[in-house]
Amino acid sequence: MPPKLPDFDLWIDAVTPLVRLEVAPEYRAGVKNHLKTASKMAAVLEKAPLKDETEAAPVYRA
Amino acid sequence: MNSTAGVADIAKAVSTAQTTARAVVIAALARVEANNGRVGAFTDVTAARAMEQAERVDALLRDGKKLPLAGVPFAAKNLFDLKGVVTRAGSKINRDNAPATADAVLVHKLEAAGAVCLGALNMDEYAYGFTGENAHDGPSRNPHGLDHMTGGSSGGPAAAVAAGMVPLSLGSDTNGSIRVPASLCGLFGLKPTFGRLSRTGSFPFVAGLDHVGPLARSVDDLALSYDALQGFDADDAALVRRPLEAVSGRLERGSAGLRIAIADGYFGGEAEVREMIDKVAKALHVTRRITIPEAQAARAAAYLITMSEGAALHAQRLRTRAQDFDPEVRDRLLAGSLLPNGWIERAQKFRRWFQEQMLELLGGVDAIIAPSTPMRAPRLGQKTAIFGGVEMPVRPNLGIFTQPFSFVGLPVAAVPIAMEGQHLPLGIQVIAAPWREDFALRVARQLEKSGLAKAPVARGFADE
């Protein structure tokens, strides 16, 4: 079963003041849609195999 | 020289005094004047600057100087600095900035090789989009179907080359922004290895993912310009000190001796995409298929990093001028400002894991073939399309096949594939190991020699 999606209104109302941003009423539907997409992306990533020892490559050289 | 003349044709004609840079540039400026209203490629035309440079090139040639790109007109996505021009990066907000005081390094390199910059080109705002649509400047229009998207974010660079205004343009590619418009406008493009070409003097998006590179109408043209663009630059923190690894004139072996595989699974695509890939496989005599592990997660990780880092870059502008953003970009950046750090940390760790997987795969093959886009050019304004049987938004999903490879900095040649009965183009990616742009370009050259890959000037724009 896919994980339950969060309450995006609650998310926006809680976090935007913390990062000193405002989401105007006319932007809210768009922002919620993008949070929904991001949540789905995070769920995909959550399933990817990663060991505790894996480190990021912050300066990336292919 | 007419609209179908390529980089190599022009450089040869100008270098051998069959024509002058001045005459070439006057003709190119006339094409821009005549056609830009139809395709929305240029946002700034720097005609006076172009004439000065053309005359400088002609004078240098008279003095016996050799210039590999003599008289070649080009233009740059409007996130590249052009001295005296405000670098808008597709935005309204950045138009309040002072004009650039110097050219971007890549613009300078092309002009040092004798090319002539005609101006700056349209793009998705702040490079955040795959459509080529822009709320402030209007969309760039696909020369192969003017009611269709060019793809983006290097939409203007693709439109300008596909419409024959210039044979060469500079674009940037963070998640697919050279490869997506190259596919939808039927062009060759090169997204080099991360750290190969200097980004100095270009407006950033996601520093760890941003690449820059050329678009053109033949592999030779791409190779000639790529050779002129190489070179170390200490001002770009990501640039790696490499010797000049020239490819021009070294691609005629084609794919002989190269081990090539087709990416399957995630990269399968719809029927018309599969049909294209089958034709490519046949032309290259390739039967080997490989599965790229966790490609969907790679795309997801690139998506999240882009959202979050893009939001951080624009945080102050989102606080003070949210209303001045393109709404399509603003809402995604606002959402990106609210993401949990744990997601981004995991995405960055996954990147390392995915890099290791790709390097292992590329130890066993020299090039991987995958489609560039999941569909031909959508109509302008089209918001959704069917991907894998599911209706999804167009704007982010045109890049589903490109994002996994830029995510780990691999060099990719974008190659347009001709299909009978189709007027809207579609293209593939040829992916190689780090620093092996030559392998990717050799496969592109093989497909070009076979007649399957071609990038004609769009009908209605080609001089007869």
PDB file of N, CA and C in Angstrom, chain A residues 5 7 10 24 26-27 32 34 36 49 56 59:
ATOM      1  N   LEU A   5      -0.359  10.201   2.012  1.00  0.00           N
ATOM      2  CA  LEU A   5       0.219  11.518   1.745  1.00  0.00           C
ATOM      3  C   LEU A   5      -0.088  12.461   2.905  1.00  0.00           C
ATOM      4  N   ASP A   7      -0.864  16.088   4.995  1.00  0.00           N
ATOM      5  CA  ASP A   7      -1.797  17.210   4.831  1.00  0.00           C
ATOM      6  C   ASP A   7      -0.970  18.405   4.336  1.00  0.00           C
ATOM      7  N   LEU A  10      -1.463  21.876   5.989  1.00  0.00           N
ATOM      8  CA  LEU A  10      -0.814  21.944   7.306  1.00  0.00           C
ATOM      9  C   LEU A  10       0.687  22.172   7.133  1.00  0.00           C
ATOM     10  N   ALA A  24       1.017  32.976  -1.116  1.00  0.00           N
ATOM     11  CA  ALA A  24      -0.227  33.722  -1.330  1.00  0.00           C
ATOM     12  C   ALA A  24      -1.349  32.759  -1.699  1.00  0.00           C
ATOM     13  N   GLU A  26      -3.415  32.564  -4.024  1.00  0.00           N
ATOM     14  CA  GLU A  26      -3.485  32.150  -5.436  1.00  0.00           C
ATOM     15  C   GLU A  26      -2.333  31.212  -5.821  1.00  0.00           C
ATOM     16  N   TYR A  27      -1.307  31.104  -4.989  1.00  0.00           N
ATOM     17  CA  TYR A  27      -0.198  30.189  -5.287  1.00  0.00           C
ATOM     18  C   TYR A  27      -0.417  28.819  -4.638  1.00  0.00           C
ATOM     19  N   LYS A  32       0.872  23.122  -3.471  1.00  0.00           N
ATOM     20  CA  LYS A  32       0.422  21.819  -2.956  1.00  0.00           C
ATOM     21  C   LYS A  32       0.681  20.708  -3.975  1.00  0.00           C
ATOM     22  N   HIS A  34       2.988  20.609  -6.217  1.00  0.00           N
ATOM     23  CA  HIS A  34       4.426  20.317  -6.276  1.00  0.00           C
ATOM     24  C   HIS A  34       4.894  19.562  -5.029  1.00  0.00           C
ATOM     25  N   LYS A  36       3.072  17.471  -3.466  1.00  0.00           N
ATOM     26  CA  LYS A  36       2.577  16.109  -3.687  1.00  0.00           C
ATOM     27  C   LYS A  36       3.551  15.331  -4.581  1.00  0.00           C
ATOM     28  N   PRO A  49      18.209   1.148  -2.585  1.00  0.00           N
ATOM     29  CA  PRO A  49      19.122   0.499  -1.638  1.00  0.00           C
ATOM     30  C   PRO A  49      20.266   1.421  -1.226  1.00  0.00           C
ATOM     31  N   ALA A  56      27.687  10.920   0.647  1.00  0.00           N
ATOM     32  CA  ALA A  56      27.394  11.760  -0.510  1.00  0.00           C
ATOM     33  C   ALA A  56      28.694  12.146  -1.205  1.00  0.00           C
ATOM     34  N   VAL A  59      31.245  17.327  -3.765  1.00  0.00           N
ATOM     35  CA  VAL A  59      31.904  17.895  -4.934  1.00  0.00           C
ATOM     36  C   VAL A  59      31.950  16.769  -5.939  1.00  0.00           C
TER      37      VAL A  59
END
